[in-house]
Tab-separated table of C-alpha atoms and ligand atoms in Angstrom:
chain	number	residue	atom	x	y	z
A	1	MET	CA	-6.004	14.693	24.129
A	2	LYS	CA	-4.087	15.754	21.006
A	3	THR	CA	-3.822	19.544	20.537
A	4	CYS	CA	-3.332	21.210	17.191
A	5	THR	CA	-2.438	24.709	16.018
A	6	LEU	CA	-4.774	26.953	14.044
A	7	GLU	CA	-2.355	26.756	11.108
A	8	ALA	CA	-2.343	22.945	11.160
A	9	LEU	CA	-6.129	22.925	11.336
A	10	SER	CA	-6.256	25.394	8.466
A	11	GLU	CA	-4.152	23.062	6.341
A	12	GLN	CA	-6.273	20.069	7.268
A	13	THR	CA	-9.636	21.715	6.617
A	14	GLY	CA	-8.703	24.049	3.764
A	15	LEU	CA	-10.322	26.920	5.748
A	16	SER	CA	-8.494	30.175	6.469
A	17	THR	CA	-7.338	30.827	10.029
A	18	HIS	CA	-9.716	33.823	10.061
A	19	THR	CA	-12.714	31.599	9.271
A	20	LEU	CA	-11.557	29.048	11.836
A	21	SER	CA	-11.400	31.774	14.473
A	22	LYS	CA	-14.982	32.737	13.613
A	23	VAL	CA	-16.122	29.123	14.003
A	24	HIS	CA	-14.342	28.851	17.348
A	25	ALA	CA	-15.714	32.167	18.646
A	26	ARG	CA	-19.293	31.070	17.748
A	27	ARG	CA	-20.485	34.695	17.785
A	28	SER	CA	-21.126	35.432	14.123
A	29	GLY	CA	-22.497	33.296	11.333
A	30	VAL	CA	-20.488	31.147	8.959
A	31	ASP	CA	-21.506	29.359	5.800
A	32	LEU	CA	-22.850	25.834	6.247
A	33	ARG	CA	-20.153	24.554	3.872
A	34	THR	CA	-17.574	25.818	6.317
A	35	LEU	CA	-19.165	23.814	9.092
A	36	VAL	CA	-19.405	20.656	6.982
A	37	ARG	CA	-15.752	20.973	6.085
A	38	TYR	CA	-14.775	21.683	9.677
A	39	PHE	CA	-16.648	18.693	11.053
A	40	SER	CA	-15.435	16.322	8.348
A	41	ALA	CA	-11.814	17.149	9.201
A	42	PHE	CA	-12.550	15.407	12.497
A	43	GLY	CA	-14.441	12.589	10.779
A	44	LEU	CA	-17.729	13.814	12.291
A	45	PRO	CA	-21.013	14.132	10.428
A	46	LEU	CA	-22.617	17.571	10.818
A	47	GLU	CA	-26.013	17.062	12.365
A	48	GLN	CA	-29.022	19.307	12.626
A	49	GLY	CA	-28.497	19.998	16.320
A	50	ASP	CA	-24.959	21.246	15.647
A	51	TYR	CA	-25.992	24.576	14.081
A	52	ARG	CA	-28.842	27.005	13.580
A	53	SER	CA	-30.081	28.545	10.334
A	54	ALA	CA	-29.742	32.254	9.670
A	55	GLU	CA	-33.403	32.711	8.814
A	56	LYS	CA	-34.478	31.483	12.265
A	57	VAL	CA	-32.593	34.201	14.046
A	58	ASP	CA	-33.961	37.698	14.722
A	59	THR	CA	-32.624	40.446	16.911
A	60	LYS	CA	-34.477	39.205	20.000
A	61	ASP	CA	-33.245	35.686	19.401
A	62	ARG	CA	-29.497	36.156	19.113
A	63	PRO	CA	-27.535	32.934	18.929
A	64	LYS	CA	-26.112	31.783	22.181
A	65	PRO	CA	-22.349	32.301	22.179
A	66	ASN	CA	-21.731	28.575	21.851
A	67	THR	CA	-24.083	28.028	18.896
A	68	PRO	CA	-22.506	28.190	15.422
A	69	LEU	CA	-24.811	29.805	12.897
A	70	SER	CA	-25.139	29.034	9.236
A	71	GLU	CA	-25.889	31.724	6.676
A	72	GLY	CA	-28.046	31.931	3.613
A	73	PRO	CA	-29.612	29.355	1.331
A	74	ALA	CA	-26.444	28.583	-0.674
A	75	LEU	CA	-26.940	24.988	0.351
A	76	PRO	CA	-29.990	22.803	0.735
A	77	SER	CA	-31.971	23.949	3.773
A	78	PRO	CA	-30.260	22.551	6.824
A	79	THR	CA	-33.427	22.394	8.902
A	80	PHE	CA	-34.468	18.831	8.090
A	81	THR	CA	-33.292	15.527	9.428
A	82	PRO	CA	-32.239	13.360	6.506
A	83	ALA	CA	-34.137	10.165	5.804
A	84	VAL	CA	-31.346	7.715	5.074
A	85	SER	CA	-31.754	4.335	3.455
A	86	TRP	CA	-28.359	2.670	3.397
A	87	GLY	CA	-29.330	-0.515	1.516
A	88	THR	CA	-26.244	-2.732	1.339
A	89	ALA	CA	-23.684	0.002	2.008
A	90	PRO	CA	-20.743	-1.171	4.137
A	91	ASP	CA	-20.047	0.049	7.651
A	92	VAL	CA	-17.005	2.267	7.198
A	93	ALA	CA	-16.169	2.921	10.843
A	94	LYS	CA	-12.630	1.645	10.213
A	95	PHE	CA	-11.912	3.906	7.263
A	96	TYR	CA	-8.388	5.244	6.729
A	97	GLY	CA	-6.822	7.950	4.573
A	98	ARG	CA	-8.481	9.586	1.546
A	99	VAL	CA	-8.471	13.044	3.155
A	100	ASP	CA	-7.785	14.783	-0.176
A	101	GLU	CA	-10.282	12.690	-2.088
A	102	LEU	CA	-13.025	13.395	0.468
A	103	ALA	CA	-12.290	17.138	0.441
A	104	THR	CA	-12.346	17.307	-3.369
A	105	LEU	CA	-15.564	15.348	-3.701
A	106	GLN	CA	-17.205	17.310	-0.920
A	107	ALA	CA	-16.355	20.569	-2.693
A	108	TRP	CA	-17.729	19.207	-5.962
A	109	ILE	CA	-21.014	18.292	-4.317
A	110	LEU	CA	-21.601	21.073	-1.784
A	111	GLU	CA	-19.798	24.037	-3.316
A	112	GLN	CA	-19.808	23.405	-7.041
A	113	ARG	CA	-23.194	21.698	-6.991
A	114	CYS	CA	-22.271	18.827	-9.304
A	115	ARG	CA	-25.294	16.761	-10.262
A	116	LEU	CA	-23.580	13.547	-11.363
A	117	ILE	CA	-20.258	12.178	-10.141
A	118	ILE	CA	-18.782	8.919	-11.375
A	119	LEU	CA	-16.144	7.284	-9.182
A	120	SER	CA	-14.191	4.834	-11.310
A	121	GLY	CA	-11.296	2.522	-10.590
A	122	MET	CA	-10.256	-1.102	-10.737
A	123	GLY	CA	-11.852	-3.773	-8.552
A	124	GLY	CA	-10.930	-3.558	-4.867
A	125	ILE	CA	-9.379	-0.085	-5.060
A	126	GLY	CA	-11.932	1.329	-2.572
A	127	LYS	CA	-14.708	2.999	-4.596
A	128	THR	CA	-17.547	1.618	-2.483
A	129	TRP	CA	-15.882	2.563	0.786
A	130	LEU	CA	-14.965	6.048	-0.398
A	131	SER	CA	-18.519	6.728	-1.550
A	132	ALA	CA	-19.946	5.362	1.715
A	133	LYS	CA	-17.642	7.547	3.807
A	134	LEU	CA	-18.477	10.592	1.739
A	135	THR	CA	-22.200	9.899	2.045
A	136	GLU	CA	-21.821	9.560	5.796
A	137	GLN	CA	-20.068	12.924	5.968
A	138	LEU	CA	-22.478	14.809	3.731
A	139	GLN	CA	-25.779	13.257	4.708
A	140	SER	CA	-27.020	16.173	6.782
A	141	ALA	CA	-26.893	18.491	3.776
A	142	PHE	CA	-29.649	16.437	2.095
A	143	LYS	CA	-33.210	15.584	2.893
A	144	PHE	CA	-33.076	12.088	1.422
A	145	VAL	CA	-30.060	9.842	1.155
A	146	LEU	CA	-30.403	6.580	-0.735
A	147	TRP	CA	-27.764	3.947	-1.300
A	148	ARG	CA	-28.297	1.088	-3.744
A	149	SER	CA	-26.075	-1.493	-5.389
A	150	LEU	CA	-26.760	-2.673	-8.922
A	151	ARG	CA	-24.537	-5.768	-8.527
A	152	PRO	CA	-26.355	-9.092	-8.957
A	153	ILE	CA	-26.393	-11.337	-5.924
A	154	SER	CA	-24.489	-14.061	-7.837
A	155	LYS	CA	-23.184	-14.708	-11.337
A	156	ALA	CA	-26.386	-16.617	-12.086
A	157	HIS	CA	-28.528	-13.535	-11.403
A	158	SER	CA	-29.114	-10.346	-13.397
A	159	PRO	CA	-28.220	-6.869	-12.192
A	160	LEU	CA	-30.987	-4.768	-10.660
A	161	PRO	CA	-33.605	-4.169	-13.400
A	162	PHE	CA	-34.083	-0.505	-14.294
A	163	ASP	CA	-37.797	-0.497	-13.554
A	164	GLU	CA	-37.245	-1.984	-10.097
A	165	LEU	CA	-34.710	0.675	-9.233
A	166	LEU	CA	-37.025	3.429	-10.415
A	167	ASP	CA	-39.923	2.101	-8.302
A	168	ASP	CA	-37.631	1.778	-5.299
A	169	LEU	CA	-36.368	5.363	-5.650
A	170	LEU	CA	-39.877	6.760	-6.011
A	171	ARG	CA	-41.186	4.752	-3.033
A	172	ASN	CA	-38.470	6.279	-0.865
A	173	LEU	CA	-38.369	9.817	-2.226
A	174	ASP	CA	-42.116	10.342	-2.536
A	175	PRO	CA	-44.076	7.773	-0.537
A	176	GLN	CA	-47.281	9.819	-0.988
A	177	SER	CA	-46.921	10.075	-4.760
A	178	GLY	CA	-50.002	8.002	-5.437
A	179	LEU	CA	-48.196	6.280	-8.315
A	180	SER	CA	-49.374	2.705	-8.750
A	181	GLY	CA	-46.125	1.397	-10.226
A	182	ALA	CA	-47.902	0.533	-13.473
A	183	GLU	CA	-47.102	3.910	-15.079
A	184	ASP	CA	-44.734	3.956	-18.043
A	185	ILE	CA	-41.026	4.593	-17.539
A	186	ARG	CA	-41.188	8.102	-18.949
A	187	THR	CA	-43.804	9.161	-16.382
A	188	LYS	CA	-41.749	7.659	-13.572
A	189	ILE	CA	-38.550	9.377	-14.714
A	190	LEU	CA	-40.315	12.735	-14.884
A	191	TRP	CA	-41.709	12.163	-11.422
A	192	LEU	CA	-38.274	11.271	-10.106
A	193	ILE	CA	-36.696	14.409	-11.579
A	194	GLY	CA	-39.540	16.379	-9.964
A	195	CYS	CA	-38.576	14.873	-6.581
A	196	LEU	CA	-34.930	15.877	-7.128
A	197	GLN	CA	-36.081	19.426	-7.885
A	198	LYS	CA	-38.345	19.734	-4.864
A	199	THR	CA	-35.991	18.336	-2.226
A	200	PRO	CA	-32.239	17.883	-2.015
A	201	CYS	CA	-31.465	14.188	-2.378
A	202	LEU	CA	-28.208	12.276	-2.503
A	203	ILE	CA	-28.472	9.009	-4.398
A	204	VAL	CA	-25.561	6.580	-4.628
A	205	LEU	CA	-25.618	3.730	-7.115
A	206	ASP	CA	-22.788	1.296	-6.527
A	207	ASN	CA	-21.361	-1.214	-9.034
A	208	VAL	CA	-22.666	0.416	-12.173
A	209	GLU	CA	-20.328	-1.826	-14.202
A	210	SER	CA	-22.946	-4.535	-13.592
A	211	ILE	CA	-25.157	-2.958	-16.234
A	212	LEU	CA	-22.295	-2.919	-18.736
A	213	LYS	CA	-21.877	-6.331	-20.214
A	214	GLN	CA	-18.628	-7.776	-18.876
A	215	ALA	CA	-17.425	-8.977	-22.249
A	216	SER	CA	-17.181	-5.421	-23.411
A	217	SER	CA	-15.041	-5.528	-26.444
A	218	GLY	CA	-14.580	-7.722	-29.413
A	219	ASP	CA	-12.550	-7.044	-32.520
A	220	SER	CA	-14.724	-6.529	-35.539
A	221	ALA	CA	-13.511	-6.869	-39.074
A	222	ASP	CA	-13.280	-3.117	-39.580
A	223	GLY	CA	-11.011	-2.777	-36.553
A	224	ASN	CA	-13.604	-1.110	-34.338
A	225	ILE	CA	-14.407	-2.200	-30.841
A	226	SER	CA	-17.872	-3.625	-30.464
A	227	ILE	CA	-19.482	-3.363	-27.079
A	228	GLY	CA	-22.322	-5.489	-25.799
A	229	TYR	CA	-24.644	-4.152	-23.115
A	230	GLN	CA	-26.998	-5.576	-20.547
A	231	ALA	CA	-30.691	-5.002	-21.090
A	232	GLY	CA	-31.573	-1.723	-19.395
A	233	TYR	CA	-28.198	-0.117	-20.128
A	234	GLU	CA	-29.667	2.491	-22.454
A	235	ALA	CA	-32.396	3.410	-19.967
A	236	TYR	CA	-29.946	3.631	-17.081
A	237	CYS	CA	-27.598	5.877	-19.082
A	238	GLU	CA	-30.459	8.100	-20.170
A	239	LEU	CA	-31.562	8.503	-16.550
A	240	PHE	CA	-27.979	9.289	-15.503
A	241	ARG	CA	-27.705	11.873	-18.280
A	242	LEU	CA	-31.013	13.530	-17.408
A	243	ILE	CA	-30.015	13.792	-13.755
A	244	GLY	CA	-26.493	14.946	-14.651
A	245	GLN	CA	-27.671	17.698	-16.937
A	246	GLY	CA	-30.937	18.539	-15.180
A	247	ARG	CA	-32.059	21.554	-13.153
A	248	HIS	CA	-32.438	20.413	-9.555
A	249	GLN	CA	-30.782	20.532	-6.168
A	250	SER	CA	-29.737	16.881	-5.831
A	251	CYS	CA	-26.708	14.740	-6.584
A	252	LEU	CA	-26.311	11.279	-8.062
A	253	MET	CA	-23.041	9.476	-7.337
A	254	LEU	CA	-22.100	6.338	-9.278
A	255	THR	CA	-19.278	3.910	-8.654
A	256	SER	CA	-18.025	1.705	-11.451
A	257	ARG	CA	-15.017	-0.324	-12.547
A	258	GLN	CA	-15.657	1.147	-15.948
A	259	VAL	CA	-16.940	4.555	-17.005
A	260	PRO	CA	-20.075	4.108	-19.115
A	261	GLN	CA	-18.920	5.392	-22.502
A	262	LYS	CA	-22.245	7.079	-23.150
A	263	LEU	CA	-21.649	9.423	-20.211
A	264	SER	CA	-18.061	10.507	-20.905
A	265	PRO	CA	-19.023	13.176	-23.479
A	266	PHE	CA	-21.140	15.042	-20.893
A	267	SER	CA	-18.429	15.229	-18.253
A	268	GLY	CA	-15.853	17.963	-17.792
A	269	GLU	CA	-13.731	19.748	-15.207
A	270	ASN	CA	-16.160	22.649	-15.016
A	271	ARG	CA	-19.344	20.796	-15.711
A	272	GLN	CA	-22.131	19.426	-13.559
A	273	VAL	CA	-21.044	15.919	-14.565
A	274	ARG	CA	-17.599	14.912	-13.271
A	275	LEU	CA	-15.430	11.820	-13.443
A	276	PHE	CA	-13.261	10.953	-10.462
A	277	SER	CA	-10.599	8.284	-10.822
A	278	VAL	CA	-9.995	6.474	-7.522
A	279	GLY	CA	-6.360	5.563	-6.915
A	280	GLY	CA	-4.691	3.382	-4.286
A	281	LEU	CA	-4.223	4.065	-0.589
A	282	ARG	CA	-0.910	5.321	0.802
A	283	THR	CA	1.465	3.197	2.865
A	284	PRO	CA	0.459	4.659	6.289
A	285	ASP	CA	-3.222	3.938	5.526
A	286	ILE	CA	-2.432	0.371	4.529
A	287	GLN	CA	-0.351	-0.034	7.683
A	288	GLN	CA	-3.439	0.869	9.718
A	289	ILE	CA	-5.489	-1.727	7.874
A	290	PHE	CA	-2.771	-4.325	8.538
A	291	ALA	CA	-2.561	-3.313	12.219
A	292	ALA	CA	-6.213	-4.272	12.627
A	293	LYS	CA	-5.345	-7.754	11.344
A	294	GLY	CA	-2.347	-8.456	13.547
A	295	CYS	CA	1.400	-8.042	13.782
A	296	PHE	CA	3.632	-7.611	10.752
A	297	GLN	CA	7.368	-7.060	10.456
A	298	GLY	CA	9.074	-5.006	7.791
A	299	ASN	CA	11.176	-1.871	7.430
A	300	ALA	CA	9.978	1.307	5.708
A	301	ASP	CA	11.362	0.215	2.316
A	302	GLU	CA	9.735	-3.190	2.520
A	303	TRP	CA	6.365	-1.695	3.420
A	304	HIS	CA	6.665	0.760	0.576
A	305	HIS	CA	7.653	-1.997	-1.834
A	306	LEU	CA	4.677	-4.140	-0.811
A	307	VAL	CA	2.126	-1.313	-1.116
A	308	ASP	CA	3.628	-0.086	-4.373
A	309	TYR	CA	3.709	-3.538	-5.950
A	310	TYR	CA	-0.037	-3.908	-5.407
A	311	GLY	CA	-0.770	-0.300	-6.378
A	312	GLY	CA	-2.167	0.562	-2.920
A	313	ASN	CA	-5.207	-1.625	-3.669
A	314	PRO	CA	-6.716	-2.281	-0.215
A	315	PHE	CA	-8.629	-5.421	-1.189
A	316	VAL	CA	-5.551	-6.969	-2.761
A	317	LEU	CA	-3.329	-5.934	0.127
A	318	GLU	CA	-5.794	-7.304	2.698
A	319	THR	CA	-5.687	-10.599	0.820
A	320	ALA	CA	-1.887	-10.489	0.814
A	321	ALA	CA	-1.917	-9.679	4.558
A	322	THR	CA	-3.771	-12.907	5.343
A	323	THR	CA	-1.216	-14.914	3.374
A	324	ILE	CA	1.678	-13.075	5.003
A	325	GLN	CA	0.253	-14.028	8.402
A	326	GLN	CA	-0.572	-17.616	7.541
A	327	PHE	CA	2.555	-18.603	5.622
A	328	PHE	CA	5.273	-16.107	6.505
A	329	GLY	CA	4.646	-15.456	10.208
A	330	GLY	CA	3.885	-11.799	9.453
A	331	SER	CA	7.252	-11.180	7.740
A	332	ILE	CA	6.859	-8.790	4.830
A	333	PRO	CA	10.424	-9.283	3.467
A	334	GLU	CA	9.892	-13.051	3.315
A	335	PHE	CA	6.607	-12.602	1.481
A	336	LEU	CA	8.194	-10.191	-0.974
A	337	THR	CA	10.513	-12.903	-2.249
A	338	TYR	CA	7.362	-14.822	-3.245
A	339	LYS	CA	5.167	-11.936	-4.312
A	340	SER	CA	5.053	-12.917	-7.950
A	341	LEU	CA	3.040	-15.962	-6.962
A	342	LEU	CA	-0.322	-14.316	-7.250
A	343	LEU	CA	-2.761	-15.315	-4.594
A	344	ASP	CA	-5.919	-17.053	-5.727
A	345	ASP	CA	-8.335	-14.316	-4.668
A	346	ILE	CA	-6.229	-11.696	-6.404
A	347	ARG	CA	-5.979	-13.844	-9.498
A	348	GLU	CA	-9.765	-14.073	-9.607
A	349	LEU	CA	-10.052	-10.300	-9.455
A	350	MET	CA	-7.444	-9.892	-12.184
A	351	ASP	CA	-9.096	-12.561	-14.289
A	352	GLN	CA	-12.375	-10.650	-14.059
A	353	GLN	CA	-10.514	-7.566	-15.156
A	354	PHE	CA	-8.406	-9.211	-17.901
A	355	GLY	CA	-10.137	-12.475	-18.727
A	356	LEU	CA	-12.498	-11.005	-21.255
A	357	LEU	CA	-10.085	-8.788	-23.133
A	358	SER	CA	-9.967	-9.424	-26.848
A	359	GLU	CA	-6.754	-10.747	-28.419
A	360	SER	CA	-5.858	-7.282	-29.749
A	361	GLU	CA	-6.444	-5.724	-26.352
A	362	LYS	CA	-4.224	-8.368	-24.749
A	363	ALA	CA	-1.497	-7.482	-27.256
A	364	VAL	CA	-1.735	-3.786	-26.290
A	365	VAL	CA	-1.784	-4.603	-22.559
A	366	GLY	CA	1.274	-6.875	-22.976
A	367	ALA	CA	3.176	-4.167	-24.875
A	368	LEU	CA	2.286	-1.518	-22.290
A	369	ALA	CA	3.225	-3.735	-19.348
A	370	HIS	CA	6.745	-3.965	-20.788
A	371	GLN	CA	7.053	-0.173	-20.862
A	372	LYS	CA	7.541	0.788	-17.244
A	373	MET	CA	7.261	4.499	-18.051
A	374	PRO	CA	4.552	6.255	-20.055
A	375	CYS	CA	5.390	5.698	-23.697
A	376	SER	CA	4.607	7.588	-26.848
A	377	LEU	CA	2.026	6.273	-29.247
A	378	SER	CA	4.735	5.622	-31.827
A	379	THR	CA	6.738	3.490	-29.351
A	380	LEU	CA	3.626	1.516	-28.506
A	381	ARG	CA	2.864	1.169	-32.204
A	382	SER	CA	6.306	-0.326	-32.846
A	383	HIS	CA	5.581	-3.121	-30.332
A	384	LEU	CA	2.263	-4.122	-31.866
A	385	PRO	CA	1.545	-6.475	-34.774
A	386	ALA	CA	0.673	-4.861	-38.095
A	387	SER	CA	-2.824	-6.379	-37.916
A	388	ILE	CA	-3.705	-3.729	-35.304
A	389	THR	CA	-4.279	-0.534	-37.251
A	390	ASN	CA	-3.710	2.937	-35.770
A	391	THR	CA	-7.443	3.587	-35.454
A	392	HIS	CA	-7.883	0.224	-33.809
A	393	MET	CA	-5.040	0.974	-31.369
A	394	LEU	CA	-6.641	4.284	-30.322
A	395	GLY	CA	-9.999	2.567	-29.827
A	396	ILE	CA	-8.348	-0.050	-27.617
A	397	LEU	CA	-6.572	2.610	-25.516
A	398	LYS	CA	-9.869	4.383	-24.990
A	399	SER	CA	-11.506	1.170	-23.885
A	400	LEU	CA	-8.612	0.333	-21.486
A	401	LYS	CA	-8.799	3.831	-20.026
A	402	ALA	CA	-12.529	3.440	-19.387
A	403	ARG	CA	-11.747	0.221	-17.504
A	404	SER	CA	-9.184	1.954	-15.275
A	405	LEU	CA	-6.301	-0.081	-16.664
A	406	LEU	CA	-4.555	2.968	-18.073
A	407	ALA	CA	-2.994	5.487	-15.709
A	408	LYS	CA	-2.277	8.261	-18.216
A	409	ALA	CA	-4.198	9.824	-21.040
A	410	PRO	CA	-4.345	7.573	-24.085
A	411	THR	CA	-1.919	9.926	-25.886
A	412	ASN	CA	0.819	9.070	-23.396
A	413	PRO	CA	-0.201	5.658	-22.159
A	414	THR	CA	1.054	3.619	-19.251
A	415	MET	CA	-0.714	0.972	-17.228
A	416	THR	CA	-1.773	1.391	-13.620
A	417	SER	CA	0.910	-0.179	-11.455
A	418	PHE	CA	-0.702	-3.309	-10.074
A	419	PRO	CA	-2.172	-4.655	-13.303
A	420	ALA	CA	1.134	-3.925	-15.033
A	421	ASN	CA	2.982	-5.999	-12.412
A	422	TYR	CA	0.431	-8.755	-12.803
A	423	VAL	CA	0.846	-8.855	-16.574
A	424	ARG	CA	4.653	-8.727	-16.403
A	425	ASP	CA	4.737	-11.608	-13.929
A	426	TYR	CA	2.198	-13.563	-15.924
A	427	ILE	CA	4.223	-13.192	-19.095
A	428	SER	CA	7.504	-14.104	-17.411
A	429	GLN	CA	5.959	-17.146	-15.684
A	430	ASN	CA	4.174	-18.444	-18.747
A	431	PHE	CA	6.459	-17.474	-21.589
A	432	GLY	CA	9.831	-17.342	-19.840
B	1	ATP	N1	-10.208	3.852	3.042
B	1	ATP	C1	-10.251	2.582	3.471
B	1	ATP	N2	-9.898	2.278	4.742
B	1	ATP	C2	-9.908	1.006	5.156
B	1	ATP	N3	-10.210	-0.054	4.378
B	1	ATP	C3	-10.566	0.182	3.104
B	1	ATP	C4	-10.617	1.512	2.579
B	1	ATP	N4	-11.000	1.436	1.297
B	1	ATP	C5	-11.207	0.145	1.035
B	1	ATP	N5	-10.940	-0.627	2.100
B	1	ATP	C6	-10.978	-2.097	2.172
B	1	ATP	O1	-10.815	-2.591	0.847
B	1	ATP	C7	-11.930	-3.419	0.478
B	1	ATP	C8	-12.311	-3.128	-0.962
B	1	ATP	O2	-12.839	-1.800	-1.029
B	1	ATP	P1	-14.152	-1.506	-1.900
B	1	ATP	O3	-15.162	-2.573	-1.693
B	1	ATP	O4	-14.535	-0.119	-1.616
B	1	ATP	O5	-13.532	-1.639	-3.357
B	1	ATP	P2	-14.246	-1.368	-4.753
B	1	ATP	O6	-13.361	-0.467	-5.540
B	1	ATP	O7	-15.616	-0.904	-4.507
B	1	ATP	O8	-14.212	-2.819	-5.417
B	1	ATP	P3	-15.238	-3.489	-6.470
B	1	ATP	O9	-14.961	-2.879	-7.800
B	1	ATP	O10	-14.905	-4.942	-6.424
B	1	ATP	O11	-16.624	-3.209	-5.986
B	1	ATP	C9	-13.019	-3.091	1.496
B	1	ATP	O12	-13.791	-4.237	1.749
B	1	ATP	C10	-12.274	-2.671	2.712
B	1	ATP	O13	-11.959	-3.788	3.498
B	2	MG	MG1	-17.434	-1.793	-4.787
């Protein structure tokens, strides 16, 4: 069994060595947050049987020395067993890395009581898996946990209609509500908010980009970006806003390739509504994913080069891994000499991401891909045709940022690494 020092554990959990000693001694009470954090450092969900609530203890009923005790009602009451409906959430037993991301998001939800969190990032970067792992770790702090995906089953189908989602949530959160389903949307929304006030619920809605029309921007004559939306978009955003700004003890987590623009104004570093940009995995995490697939050869530099080229995107790297096995006998250096040949599955993902950009947006993306470092707005400006006005350029940068194609703030733009590599290779292959 691996042993670890108190200091190392302190670094891993973010808890002081004093608090850790209290947890280990199991004689006096600690905050439930402390226990959640402690357990999650070992990848374990904190379950009801793992602790006792402060209010249940009186002088005659002292905790047994080996029973950690939680204090106070700072968190949702820990005395219930959560009712969990996972829907189509993936099994994340083989989940690697993301220690910092999990700790940050956990603090946002349990300590800072954020009501709405939007995880955004490009396709395949790991939003769904991160949210599933987080849900797994935090589930015992909530009475109801619901996971739903809004993604249509195929391109020929529509995303989950708003009314259907609302009925589904109410059926699960308040089975005895007596609602017939025929009530108007306003009544149902009020009822839902009432449920979130009464009991702590964690709701995860995956693939929110499905309710944003894919062809999001066109160039209008006045240089503004016009955005088309799926039916139900307005209602969904209004529900998200009401939950994000409401008074209740629950949390709604969304994942999306694109941040719904209507929600950005309500978010902020110290607000109940937060945006979290999901980045790539690190090389050691990717190596663990590869190890589950088979044997690969490469030195540290070659591994780093491979992971860096694809921006740590686990979906893309898993796709590359299959090709490396099938065509290069597991040799990473051999594959790297061919890496600019984008694999079909990756191309499809990139085409989804880039295929519907307007001509002006493509011009901005092309100019940015040539700048390997963040560039100033004036440098970018000098690489764009005069037909793109300054206002238009800023609008385009905002729209690229919302789609996770921009790594830095629009005032100092640069593209996220993998799409930039894709665009550079595409340009050099097609236009010499
Ligand atoms: N932390 C992780 N550990 C191991 N594998 C991971 C991890 N994160 C993601 N993956 C792998 O990468 C794949 C893509 O991740 P995920 O589905 O979460 O991406 P996404 O950002 O939700 O993509 P999309 O926008 O297409 O929905 C997963 O199917 C899984 O195989
Ligand atoms: Mg996903």
